[in-house]
Tab-separated table of C-alpha atoms (C1' of nucleotides) in Angstrom:
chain	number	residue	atom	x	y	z
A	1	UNK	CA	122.753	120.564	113.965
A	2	UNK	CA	124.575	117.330	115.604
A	3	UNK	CA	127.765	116.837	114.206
A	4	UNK	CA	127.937	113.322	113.189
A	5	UNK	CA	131.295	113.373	111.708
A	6	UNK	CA	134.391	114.261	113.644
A	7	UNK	CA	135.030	111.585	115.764
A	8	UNK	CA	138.725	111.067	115.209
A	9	UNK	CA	141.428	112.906	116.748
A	10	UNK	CA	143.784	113.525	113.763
A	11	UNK	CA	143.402	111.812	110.819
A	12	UNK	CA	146.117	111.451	108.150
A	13	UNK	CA	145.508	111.475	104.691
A	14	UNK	CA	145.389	107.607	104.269
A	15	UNK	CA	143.281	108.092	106.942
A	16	UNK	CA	140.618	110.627	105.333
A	17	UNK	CA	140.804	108.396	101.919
A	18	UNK	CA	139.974	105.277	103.903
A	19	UNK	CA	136.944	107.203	105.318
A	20	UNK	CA	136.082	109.114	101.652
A	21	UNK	CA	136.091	105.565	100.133
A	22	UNK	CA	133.161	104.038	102.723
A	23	UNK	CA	131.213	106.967	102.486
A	24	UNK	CA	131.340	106.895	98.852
A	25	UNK	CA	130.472	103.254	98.831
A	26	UNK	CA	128.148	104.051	100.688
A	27	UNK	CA	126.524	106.723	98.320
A	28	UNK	CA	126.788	104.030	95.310
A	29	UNK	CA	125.300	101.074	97.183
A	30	UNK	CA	122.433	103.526	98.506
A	31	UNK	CA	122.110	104.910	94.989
A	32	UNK	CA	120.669	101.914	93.875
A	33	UNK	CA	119.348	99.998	96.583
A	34	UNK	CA	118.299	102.896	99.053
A	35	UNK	CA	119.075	102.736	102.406
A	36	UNK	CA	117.472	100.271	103.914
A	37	UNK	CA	118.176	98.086	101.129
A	38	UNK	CA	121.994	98.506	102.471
A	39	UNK	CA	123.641	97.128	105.287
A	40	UNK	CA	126.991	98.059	106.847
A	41	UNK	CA	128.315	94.747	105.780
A	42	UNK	CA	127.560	95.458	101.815
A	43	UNK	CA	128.941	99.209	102.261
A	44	UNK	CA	132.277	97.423	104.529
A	45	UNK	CA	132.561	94.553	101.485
A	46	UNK	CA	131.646	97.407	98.831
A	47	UNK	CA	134.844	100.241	100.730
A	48	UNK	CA	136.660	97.183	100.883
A	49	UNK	CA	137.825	97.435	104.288
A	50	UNK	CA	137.653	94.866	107.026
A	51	UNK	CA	136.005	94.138	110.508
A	52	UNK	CA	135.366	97.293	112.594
A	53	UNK	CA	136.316	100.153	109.918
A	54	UNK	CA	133.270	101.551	109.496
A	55	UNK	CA	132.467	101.731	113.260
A	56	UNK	CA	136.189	103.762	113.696
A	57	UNK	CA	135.095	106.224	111.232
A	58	UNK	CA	131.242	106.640	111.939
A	59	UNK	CA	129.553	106.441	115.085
A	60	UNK	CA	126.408	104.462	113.592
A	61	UNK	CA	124.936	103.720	110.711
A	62	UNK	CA	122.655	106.543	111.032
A	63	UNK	CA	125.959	108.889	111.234
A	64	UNK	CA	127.094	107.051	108.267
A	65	UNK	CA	123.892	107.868	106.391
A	66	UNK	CA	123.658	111.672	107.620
A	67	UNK	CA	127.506	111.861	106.242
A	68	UNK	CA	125.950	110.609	102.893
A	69	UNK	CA	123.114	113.455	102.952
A	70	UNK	CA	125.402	116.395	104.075
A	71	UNK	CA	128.069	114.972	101.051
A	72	UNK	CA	125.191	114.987	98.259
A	73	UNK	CA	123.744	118.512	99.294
A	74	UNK	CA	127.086	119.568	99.456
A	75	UNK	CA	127.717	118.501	95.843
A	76	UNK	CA	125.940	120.503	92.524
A	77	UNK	CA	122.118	119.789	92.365
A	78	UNK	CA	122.915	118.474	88.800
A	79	UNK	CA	125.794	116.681	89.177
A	80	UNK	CA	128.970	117.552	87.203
A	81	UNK	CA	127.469	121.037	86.068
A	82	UNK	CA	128.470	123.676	88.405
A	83	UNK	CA	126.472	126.312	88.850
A	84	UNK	CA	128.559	129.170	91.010
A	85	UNK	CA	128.695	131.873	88.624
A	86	UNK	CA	127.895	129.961	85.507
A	87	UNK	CA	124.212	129.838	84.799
A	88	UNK	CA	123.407	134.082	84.239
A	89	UNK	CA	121.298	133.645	81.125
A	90	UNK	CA	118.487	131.569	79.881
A	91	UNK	CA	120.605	129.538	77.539
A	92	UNK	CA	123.053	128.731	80.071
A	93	UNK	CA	119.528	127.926	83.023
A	94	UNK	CA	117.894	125.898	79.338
A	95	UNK	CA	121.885	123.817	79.556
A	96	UNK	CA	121.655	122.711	82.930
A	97	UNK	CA	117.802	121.576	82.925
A	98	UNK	CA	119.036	119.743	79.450
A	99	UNK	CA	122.416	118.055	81.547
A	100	UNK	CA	119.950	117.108	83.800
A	101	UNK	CA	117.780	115.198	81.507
A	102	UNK	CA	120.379	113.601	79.787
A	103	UNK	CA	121.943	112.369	83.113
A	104	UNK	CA	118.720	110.551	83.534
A	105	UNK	CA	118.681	109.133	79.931
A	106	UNK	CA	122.124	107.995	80.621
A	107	UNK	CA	121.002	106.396	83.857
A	108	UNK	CA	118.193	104.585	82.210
A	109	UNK	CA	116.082	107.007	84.518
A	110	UNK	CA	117.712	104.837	87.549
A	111	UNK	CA	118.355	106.138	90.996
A	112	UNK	CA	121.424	108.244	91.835
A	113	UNK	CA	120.626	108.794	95.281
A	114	UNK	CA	120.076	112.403	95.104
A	115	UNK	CA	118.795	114.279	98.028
A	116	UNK	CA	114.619	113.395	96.687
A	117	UNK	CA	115.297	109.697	97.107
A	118	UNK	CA	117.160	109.950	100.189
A	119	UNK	CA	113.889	112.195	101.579
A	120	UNK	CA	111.322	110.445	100.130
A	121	UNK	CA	113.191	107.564	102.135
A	122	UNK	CA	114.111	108.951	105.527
A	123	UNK	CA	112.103	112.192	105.399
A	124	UNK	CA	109.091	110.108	107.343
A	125	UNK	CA	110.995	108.510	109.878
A	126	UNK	CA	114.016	109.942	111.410
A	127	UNK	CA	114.179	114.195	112.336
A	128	UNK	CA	117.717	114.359	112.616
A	129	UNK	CA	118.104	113.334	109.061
A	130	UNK	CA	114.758	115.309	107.941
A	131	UNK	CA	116.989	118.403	109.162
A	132	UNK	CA	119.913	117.364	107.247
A	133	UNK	CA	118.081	117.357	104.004
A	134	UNK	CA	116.068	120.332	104.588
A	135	UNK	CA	119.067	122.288	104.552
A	136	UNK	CA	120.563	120.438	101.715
A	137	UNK	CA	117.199	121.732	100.175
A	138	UNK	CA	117.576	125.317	101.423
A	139	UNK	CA	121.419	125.561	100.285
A	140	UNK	CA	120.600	124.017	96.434
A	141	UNK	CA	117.509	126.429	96.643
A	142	UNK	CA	119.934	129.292	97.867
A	143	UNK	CA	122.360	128.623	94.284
A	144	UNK	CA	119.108	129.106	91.911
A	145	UNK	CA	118.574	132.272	93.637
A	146	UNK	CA	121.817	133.723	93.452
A	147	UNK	CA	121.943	132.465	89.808
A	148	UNK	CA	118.538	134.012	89.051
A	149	UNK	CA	119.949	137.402	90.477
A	150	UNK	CA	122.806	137.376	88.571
A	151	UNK	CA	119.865	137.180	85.610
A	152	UNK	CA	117.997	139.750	86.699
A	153	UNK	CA	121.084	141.756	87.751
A	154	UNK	CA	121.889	141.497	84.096
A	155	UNK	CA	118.485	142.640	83.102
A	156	UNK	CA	117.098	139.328	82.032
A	157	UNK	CA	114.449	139.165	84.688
A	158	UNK	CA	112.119	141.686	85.473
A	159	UNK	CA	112.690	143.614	88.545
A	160	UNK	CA	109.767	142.435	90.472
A	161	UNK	CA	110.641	138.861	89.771
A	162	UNK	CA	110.053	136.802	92.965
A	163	UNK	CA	113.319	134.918	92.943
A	164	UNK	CA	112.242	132.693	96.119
A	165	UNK	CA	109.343	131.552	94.605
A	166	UNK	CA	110.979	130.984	91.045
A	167	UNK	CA	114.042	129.216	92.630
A	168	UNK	CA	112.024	126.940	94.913
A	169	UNK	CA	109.556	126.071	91.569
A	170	UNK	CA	112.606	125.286	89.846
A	171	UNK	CA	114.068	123.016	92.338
A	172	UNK	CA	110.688	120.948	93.150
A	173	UNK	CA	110.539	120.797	88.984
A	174	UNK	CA	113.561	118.710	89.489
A	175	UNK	CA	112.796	116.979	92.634
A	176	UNK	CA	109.371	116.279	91.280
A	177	UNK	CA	109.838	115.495	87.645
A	178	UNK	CA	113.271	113.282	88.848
A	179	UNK	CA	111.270	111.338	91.348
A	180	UNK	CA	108.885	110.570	88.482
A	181	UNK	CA	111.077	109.731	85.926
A	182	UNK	CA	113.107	107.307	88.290
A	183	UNK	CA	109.682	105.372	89.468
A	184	UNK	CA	108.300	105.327	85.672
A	185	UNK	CA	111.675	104.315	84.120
A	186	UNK	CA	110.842	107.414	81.897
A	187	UNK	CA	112.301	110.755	81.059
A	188	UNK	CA	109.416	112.483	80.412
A	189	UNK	CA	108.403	113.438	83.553
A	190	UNK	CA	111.572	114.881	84.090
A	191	UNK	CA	111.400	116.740	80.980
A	192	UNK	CA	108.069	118.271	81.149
A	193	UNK	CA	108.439	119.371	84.564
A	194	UNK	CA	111.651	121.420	83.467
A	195	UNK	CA	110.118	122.737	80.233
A	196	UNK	CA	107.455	124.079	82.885
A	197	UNK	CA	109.671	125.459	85.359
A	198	UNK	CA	111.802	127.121	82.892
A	199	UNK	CA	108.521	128.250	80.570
A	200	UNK	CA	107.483	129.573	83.529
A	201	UNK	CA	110.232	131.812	84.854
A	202	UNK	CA	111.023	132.956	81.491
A	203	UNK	CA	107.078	134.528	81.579
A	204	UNK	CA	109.250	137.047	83.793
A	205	UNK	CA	111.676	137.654	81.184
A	206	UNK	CA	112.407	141.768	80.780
A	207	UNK	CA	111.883	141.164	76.923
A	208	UNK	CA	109.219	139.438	76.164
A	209	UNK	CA	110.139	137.240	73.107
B	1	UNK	CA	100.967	92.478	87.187
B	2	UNK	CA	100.798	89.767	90.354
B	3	UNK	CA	97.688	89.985	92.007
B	4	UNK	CA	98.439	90.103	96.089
B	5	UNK	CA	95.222	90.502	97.040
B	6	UNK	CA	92.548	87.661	96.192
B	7	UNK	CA	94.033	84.776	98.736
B	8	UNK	CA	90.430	83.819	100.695
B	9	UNK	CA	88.002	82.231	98.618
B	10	UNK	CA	84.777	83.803	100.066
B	11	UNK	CA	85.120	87.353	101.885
B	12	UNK	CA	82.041	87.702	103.928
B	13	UNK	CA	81.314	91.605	104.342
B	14	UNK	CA	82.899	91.129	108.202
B	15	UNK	CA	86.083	89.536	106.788
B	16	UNK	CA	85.776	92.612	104.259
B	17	UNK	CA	85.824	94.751	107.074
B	18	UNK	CA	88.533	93.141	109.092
B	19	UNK	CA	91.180	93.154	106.177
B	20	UNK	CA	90.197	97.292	105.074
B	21	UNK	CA	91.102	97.343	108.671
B	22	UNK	CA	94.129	96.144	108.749
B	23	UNK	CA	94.786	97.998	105.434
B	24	UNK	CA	93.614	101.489	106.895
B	25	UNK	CA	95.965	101.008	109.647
B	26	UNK	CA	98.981	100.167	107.635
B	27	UNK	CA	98.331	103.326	105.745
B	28	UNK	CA	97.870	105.750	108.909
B	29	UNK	CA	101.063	104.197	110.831
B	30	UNK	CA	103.406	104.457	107.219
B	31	UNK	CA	102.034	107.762	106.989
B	32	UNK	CA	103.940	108.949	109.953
B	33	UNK	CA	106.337	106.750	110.292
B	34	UNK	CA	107.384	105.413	106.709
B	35	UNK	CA	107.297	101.881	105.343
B	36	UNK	CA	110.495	100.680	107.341
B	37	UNK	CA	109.039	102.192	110.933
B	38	UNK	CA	106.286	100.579	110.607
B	39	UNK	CA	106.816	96.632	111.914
B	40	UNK	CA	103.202	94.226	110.671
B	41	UNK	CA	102.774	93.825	114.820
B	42	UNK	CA	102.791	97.806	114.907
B	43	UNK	CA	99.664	97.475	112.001
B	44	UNK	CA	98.900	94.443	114.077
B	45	UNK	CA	97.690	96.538	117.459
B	46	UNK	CA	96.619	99.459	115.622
B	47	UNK	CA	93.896	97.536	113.528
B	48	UNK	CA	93.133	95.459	116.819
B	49	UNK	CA	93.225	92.098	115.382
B	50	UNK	CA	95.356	89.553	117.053
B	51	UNK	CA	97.684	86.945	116.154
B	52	UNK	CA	98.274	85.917	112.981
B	53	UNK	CA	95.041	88.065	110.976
B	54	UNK	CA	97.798	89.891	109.217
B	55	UNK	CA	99.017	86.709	107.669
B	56	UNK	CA	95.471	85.296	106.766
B	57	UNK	CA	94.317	88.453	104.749
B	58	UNK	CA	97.939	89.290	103.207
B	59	UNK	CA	100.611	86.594	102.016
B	60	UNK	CA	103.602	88.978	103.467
B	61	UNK	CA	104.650	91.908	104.126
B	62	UNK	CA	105.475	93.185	100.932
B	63	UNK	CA	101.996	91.616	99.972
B	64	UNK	CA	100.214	94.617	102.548
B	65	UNK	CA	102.486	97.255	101.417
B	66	UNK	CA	101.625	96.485	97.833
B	67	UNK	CA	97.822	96.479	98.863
B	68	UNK	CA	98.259	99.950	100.619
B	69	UNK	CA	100.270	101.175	97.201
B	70	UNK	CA	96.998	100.434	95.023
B	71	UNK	CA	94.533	101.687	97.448
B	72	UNK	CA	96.400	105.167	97.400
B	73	UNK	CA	96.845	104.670	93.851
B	74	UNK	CA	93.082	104.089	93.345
B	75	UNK	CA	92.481	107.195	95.723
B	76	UNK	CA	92.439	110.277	95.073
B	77	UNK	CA	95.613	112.557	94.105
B	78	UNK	CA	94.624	114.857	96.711
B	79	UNK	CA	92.333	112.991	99.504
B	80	UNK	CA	88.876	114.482	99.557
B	81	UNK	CA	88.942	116.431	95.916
B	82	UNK	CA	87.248	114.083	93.429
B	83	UNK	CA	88.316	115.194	89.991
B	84	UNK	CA	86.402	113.090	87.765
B	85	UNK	CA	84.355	115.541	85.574
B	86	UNK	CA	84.834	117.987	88.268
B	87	UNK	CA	87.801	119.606	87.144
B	88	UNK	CA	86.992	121.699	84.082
B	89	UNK	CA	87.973	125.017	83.838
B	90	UNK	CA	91.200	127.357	85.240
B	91	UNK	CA	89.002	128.232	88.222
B	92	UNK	CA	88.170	124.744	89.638
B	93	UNK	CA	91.856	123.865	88.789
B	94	UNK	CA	92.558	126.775	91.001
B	95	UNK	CA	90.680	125.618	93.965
B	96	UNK	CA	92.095	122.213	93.745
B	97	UNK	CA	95.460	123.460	93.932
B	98	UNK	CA	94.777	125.805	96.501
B	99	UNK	CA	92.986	122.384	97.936
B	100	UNK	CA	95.932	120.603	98.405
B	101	UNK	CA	98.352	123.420	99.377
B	102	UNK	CA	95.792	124.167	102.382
B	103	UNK	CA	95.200	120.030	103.144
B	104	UNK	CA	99.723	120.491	103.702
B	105	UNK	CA	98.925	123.584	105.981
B	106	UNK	CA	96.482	121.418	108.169
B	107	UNK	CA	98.624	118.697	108.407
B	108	UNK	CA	101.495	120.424	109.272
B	109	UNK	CA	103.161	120.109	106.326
B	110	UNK	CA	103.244	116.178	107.737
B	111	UNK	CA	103.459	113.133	105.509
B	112	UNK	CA	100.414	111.461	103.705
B	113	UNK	CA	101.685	108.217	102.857
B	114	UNK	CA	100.856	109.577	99.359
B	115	UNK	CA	102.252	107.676	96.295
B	116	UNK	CA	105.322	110.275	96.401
B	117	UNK	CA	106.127	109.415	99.800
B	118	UNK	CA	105.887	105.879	98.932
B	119	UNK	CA	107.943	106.283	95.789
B	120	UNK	CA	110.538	107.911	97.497
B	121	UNK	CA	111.063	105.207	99.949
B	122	UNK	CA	110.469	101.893	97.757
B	123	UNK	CA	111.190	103.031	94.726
B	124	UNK	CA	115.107	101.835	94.497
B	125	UNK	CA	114.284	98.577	96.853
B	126	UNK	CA	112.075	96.704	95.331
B	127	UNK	CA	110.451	95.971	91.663
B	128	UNK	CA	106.872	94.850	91.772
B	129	UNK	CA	106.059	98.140	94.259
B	130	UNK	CA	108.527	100.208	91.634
B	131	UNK	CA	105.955	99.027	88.945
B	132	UNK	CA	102.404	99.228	91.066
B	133	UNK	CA	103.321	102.891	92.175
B	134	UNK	CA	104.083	103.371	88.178
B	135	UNK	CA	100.998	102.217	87.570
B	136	UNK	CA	99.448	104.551	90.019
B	137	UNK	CA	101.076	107.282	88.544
B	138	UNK	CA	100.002	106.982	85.349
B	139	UNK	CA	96.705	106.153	86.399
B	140	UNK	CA	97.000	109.951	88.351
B	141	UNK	CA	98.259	111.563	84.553
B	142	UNK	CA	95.358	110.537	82.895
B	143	UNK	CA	92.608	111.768	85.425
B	144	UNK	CA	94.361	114.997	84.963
B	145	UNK	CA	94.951	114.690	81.450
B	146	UNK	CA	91.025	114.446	80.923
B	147	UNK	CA	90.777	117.318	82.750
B	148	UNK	CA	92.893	119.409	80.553
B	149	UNK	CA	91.237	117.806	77.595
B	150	UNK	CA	87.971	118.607	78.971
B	151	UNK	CA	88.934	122.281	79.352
B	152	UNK	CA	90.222	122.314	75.988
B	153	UNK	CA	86.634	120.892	74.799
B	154	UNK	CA	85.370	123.693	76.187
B	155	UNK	CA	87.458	126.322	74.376
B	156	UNK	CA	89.616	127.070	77.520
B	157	UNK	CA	93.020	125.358	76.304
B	158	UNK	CA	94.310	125.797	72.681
B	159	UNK	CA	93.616	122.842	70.838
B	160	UNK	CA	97.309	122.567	69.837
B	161	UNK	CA	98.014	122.582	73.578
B	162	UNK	CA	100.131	119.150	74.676
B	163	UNK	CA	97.951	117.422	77.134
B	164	UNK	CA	100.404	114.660	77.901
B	165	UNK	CA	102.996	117.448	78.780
B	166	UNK	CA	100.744	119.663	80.804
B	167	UNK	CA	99.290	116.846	82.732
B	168	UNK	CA	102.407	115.518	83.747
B	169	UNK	CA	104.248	119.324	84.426
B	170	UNK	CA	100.989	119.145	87.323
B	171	UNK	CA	101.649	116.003	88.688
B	172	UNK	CA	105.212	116.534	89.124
B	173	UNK	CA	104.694	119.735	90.397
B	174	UNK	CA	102.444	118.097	93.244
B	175	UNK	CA	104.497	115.660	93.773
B	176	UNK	CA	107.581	117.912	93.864
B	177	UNK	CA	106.359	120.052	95.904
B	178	UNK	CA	105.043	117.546	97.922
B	179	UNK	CA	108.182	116.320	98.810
B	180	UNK	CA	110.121	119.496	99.449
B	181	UNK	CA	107.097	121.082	101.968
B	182	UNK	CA	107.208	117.987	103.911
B	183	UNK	CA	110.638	117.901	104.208
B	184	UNK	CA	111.633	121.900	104.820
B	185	UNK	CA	108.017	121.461	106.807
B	186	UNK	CA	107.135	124.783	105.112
B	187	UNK	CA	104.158	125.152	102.585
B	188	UNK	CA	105.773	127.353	100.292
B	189	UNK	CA	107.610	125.005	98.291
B	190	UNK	CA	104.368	122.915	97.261
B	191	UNK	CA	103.123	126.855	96.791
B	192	UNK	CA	105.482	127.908	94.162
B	193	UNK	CA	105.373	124.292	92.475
B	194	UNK	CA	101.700	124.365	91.676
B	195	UNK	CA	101.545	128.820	90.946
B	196	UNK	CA	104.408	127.566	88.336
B	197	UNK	CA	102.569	124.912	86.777
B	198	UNK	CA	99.257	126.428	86.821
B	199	UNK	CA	100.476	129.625	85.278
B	200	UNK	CA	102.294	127.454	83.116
B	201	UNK	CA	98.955	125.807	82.023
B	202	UNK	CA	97.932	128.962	81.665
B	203	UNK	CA	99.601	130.527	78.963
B	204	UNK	CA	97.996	127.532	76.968
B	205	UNK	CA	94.593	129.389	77.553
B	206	UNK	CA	92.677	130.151	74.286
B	207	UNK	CA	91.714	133.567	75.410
B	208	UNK	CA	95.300	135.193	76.561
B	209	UNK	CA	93.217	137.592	79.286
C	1	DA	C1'	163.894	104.796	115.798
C	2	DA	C1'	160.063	106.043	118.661
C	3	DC	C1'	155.546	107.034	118.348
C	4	DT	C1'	150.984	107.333	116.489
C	5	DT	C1'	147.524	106.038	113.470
C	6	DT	C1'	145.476	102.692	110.611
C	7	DT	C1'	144.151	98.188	109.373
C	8	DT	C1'	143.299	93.395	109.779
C	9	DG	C1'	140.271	89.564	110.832
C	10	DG	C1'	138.423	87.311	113.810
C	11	DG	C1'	134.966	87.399	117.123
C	12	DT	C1'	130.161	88.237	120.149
C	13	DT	C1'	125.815	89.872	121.757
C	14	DG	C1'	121.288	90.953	121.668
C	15	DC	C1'	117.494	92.716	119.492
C	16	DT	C1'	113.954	93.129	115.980
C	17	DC	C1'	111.042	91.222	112.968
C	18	DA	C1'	108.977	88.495	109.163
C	19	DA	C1'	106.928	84.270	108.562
C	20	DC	C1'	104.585	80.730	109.990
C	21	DC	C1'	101.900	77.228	113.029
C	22	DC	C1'	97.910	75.564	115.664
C	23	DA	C1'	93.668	74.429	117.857
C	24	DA	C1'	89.743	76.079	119.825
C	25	DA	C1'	86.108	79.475	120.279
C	26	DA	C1'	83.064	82.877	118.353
C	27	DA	C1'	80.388	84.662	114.749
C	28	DC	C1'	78.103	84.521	110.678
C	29	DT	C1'	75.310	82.331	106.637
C	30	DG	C1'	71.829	79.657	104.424
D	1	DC	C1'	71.060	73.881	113.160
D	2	DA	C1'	74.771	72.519	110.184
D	3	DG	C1'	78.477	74.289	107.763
D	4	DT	C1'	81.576	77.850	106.848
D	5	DT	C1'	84.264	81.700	107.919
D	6	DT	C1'	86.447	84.546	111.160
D	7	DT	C1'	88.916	85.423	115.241
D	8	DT	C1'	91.525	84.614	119.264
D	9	DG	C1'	95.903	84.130	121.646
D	10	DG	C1'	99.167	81.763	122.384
D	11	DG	C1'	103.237	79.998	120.408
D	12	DT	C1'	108.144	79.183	117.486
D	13	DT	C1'	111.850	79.723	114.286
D	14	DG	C1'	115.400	81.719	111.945
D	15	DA	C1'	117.485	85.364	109.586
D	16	DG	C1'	119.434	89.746	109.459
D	17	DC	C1'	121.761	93.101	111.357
D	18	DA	C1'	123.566	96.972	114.232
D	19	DA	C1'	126.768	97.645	117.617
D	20	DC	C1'	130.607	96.630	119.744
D	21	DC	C1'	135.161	94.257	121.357
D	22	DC	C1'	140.021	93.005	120.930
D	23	DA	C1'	144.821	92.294	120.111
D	24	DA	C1'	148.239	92.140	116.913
D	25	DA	C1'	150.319	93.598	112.623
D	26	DA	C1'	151.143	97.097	109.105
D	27	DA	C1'	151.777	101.609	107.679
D	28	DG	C1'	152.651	106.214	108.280
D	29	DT	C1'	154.682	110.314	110.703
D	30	DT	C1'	158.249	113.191	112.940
DNA sequence: AACTTTTTGGGTTGCTCAACCCAAAAACTG
DNA sequence: CAGTTTTTGGGTTGAGCAACCCAAAAAGTT
C-alpha cells in the first residue's frame, strides 16, 4: 500500500494538530457533502488555515482523502463503542447493534461518512482508494471475529460456528442496513438488518433459548 | 417529485431510440467508472451522437443521472431475475439469491451501477437523486415484500411473520453485501449477507423442517 | 540566541467540464 | 411533397478547482 501520509520531515506537535485539524475537517465536510461535494478550499476555510496548508501536509487531494479512509477504518465501526475485549456475550453484541441505531436516530439517519459512503463513493473510480477501504473492511471484519471467538470461547457459540461468515454478515448488516437508512431518511432499514444479523448468529447459540 | 424527463413534445420511435441510447450509455460508463468519472462528452462518444444530443433529450446533467436513477430503479433488483409472481416459495428465493451472488462472480465482483452504487455516491450530494433512489428503494421492498406475502399465502411463512421487516433484512442484505464484494472484490461477503438473511427468513417458515 | 518549523496571504496556471448556441442537412411522418 | 423532427458538427463561455509558487513573518525548539 502507497503511503500517502509522511511527507514531512519532523513535525512538532503544533505541527501534527495543524494537520489532525484539516483532516478532521475534512472528515466533517465529507460527512455531509461527500467528497466530491468538497473542495480543498471548503476543507482549508473549514481547518481554518490559510493559502498552501493543506498542500504542506498532503500531497493531493486524493492523499488527503485516502488519510480520511485509513483515519475512519482506523476508528470503531460504531463509533464511540469500543469493541476490543468488550462485546463477549449476546447482550453486550444486542448493545452495540442498539448504539448503532440510535447514532442514526440521533443523526436524523444523515451521513457520517463512514467507510460505506466513502465506498459507495470512490469504490467505482479510483483503485488506490478501493484498496484503502477494503482493508478498512477486512480490519472492522477482523474485530467481529475476534469478538465472536471470545463468544464462542466462552461457550456461547457453538463450536462449528463459522465466525468468517457470521462476522462478514454482521458487518454488511451494518453497511447495508446504514446505507439504507441514510438514503431513506429512515431507521428501519438499519434496524431490521441488525435484528437479522444478530437473529441469525444467535441460531448458532450453544443453548438454544 | 420533478419530472426530468418529458422535455420534447413528440418522441418519434427514432428519437425514442436515440435518447435510450444515450441513457444506456450513461449507465454502462457510471457502471465502471462512477457518476463523477463519467464527463456527458464521455456518454457523448459512447452513445455516438454528436454535439449537443445530450442537451436536447436531457435538461442537464443531473437531469441524465436522475433518468439513469429511475431506469435502474424501474429495473430489476438483480438484472435478468424477474420477481413478479415468480418468487414464491424458499426454493425460488434460493435460486435468486444464488442468482445474484453468481451474476457478482461473472462480473468480477465489478460494479453494476446498481441503486447501491448510486446511493453510495449521490446520496450525501444532492437531494432530488437522495429522494428518486428512495423511491427506488422502496419500490425494490415492496416487490419483495409481495413475495414474502405470497409465500405466506401459501402456508410457507407464519402468518404472524413481519413482512415489512423481512423484506427489508433482504434488501439490505443485497445491498450490503453488494457493497462490501465489490469493494474487497471477493464474493463472499454478498455470500454470507444473503445465507444470513435467507436463513433468517427462514426460521419464519410455518413448517420448522 | 541560533535554528528550524510553521503559518500567513497573496498569488498563478492550466485543465476539465457543464451548459449552451446555431444553422444546415438528413430523416422521418402523414 | 410539405411539415416536422432529428441529427450533425462545429462552435463558445464561464465557472470551478487542483496544483503549485513564494517570500516574509510568527512560533516553536534546543
Amino acid at each position: 500500500m502507497t503511503d500517502t501520509t509522511a511527507r514531512i520531515p519532523k513535525l512538532t506537535r503544533k505541527g501534527q494538530a495543524t494537520r489532525d485539524r484539516i483532516l478532521q475537517a475534512a472528515v466533517e465536510l465529507i460527512a455531509e457533502r461527500g467528497v466530491v461535494g468538497t473542495s480543498t478550499e471548503d476543507v482549508r476555510k473549514a481547518a481554518r488555515v490559510s493559502g498552501s496548508q493543506i498542500y504542506h501536509y498532503f500531497d493531493s487531494k486524493q492523499a488527503l482523502i485516502r488519510a480520511v479512509i485509513t483515519r475512519q477504518a482506523d476508528a470503531e465501526p460504531v463509533p464511540g463503542r469500543p469493541m476490543m475485549g468488550a462485546l463477549d456475550c449476546f447482550d453486550a453484541l444486542r448493545a452495540w447493534a442498539d448504539a448503532a441505531i440510535q447514532r442514526q436516530e440521533e443523526n436524523g439517519c444523515r451521513g457520517e461518512c463512514s467507510l460505506g459512503s466513502l465506498a459507495g463513493e470512490l469504490g467505482a473510480a479510483d483503485e488506490d482508494s478501493r484498496q484503502d477501504l477494503s482493508n478498512g473492511f477486512l480490519r472492522w471484519q477482523g474485530l467481529l471475529e475476534q469478538s465472536l471467538r471470545a463468544m464462542r470461547d466462552r461457550g456461547d457459540l457453538r463450536p462449528d460456528a463459522d465466525l468468517g461468515e457470521l462476522s462478514l454478515a454482521l458487518l454488511t448488516a451494518l453497511q447495508g442496513g446504514t446505507l439504507l437508512t441514510q438514503t431513506m431518511r429512515d431507521i428501519r432499514p438499519l434496524r431490521a438488518a441488525l435484528n437479522a444479523a444478530l437473529s441469525y448468529i444467535h441460531s448458532f447459540a450453544a443453548d438454544q433459548r
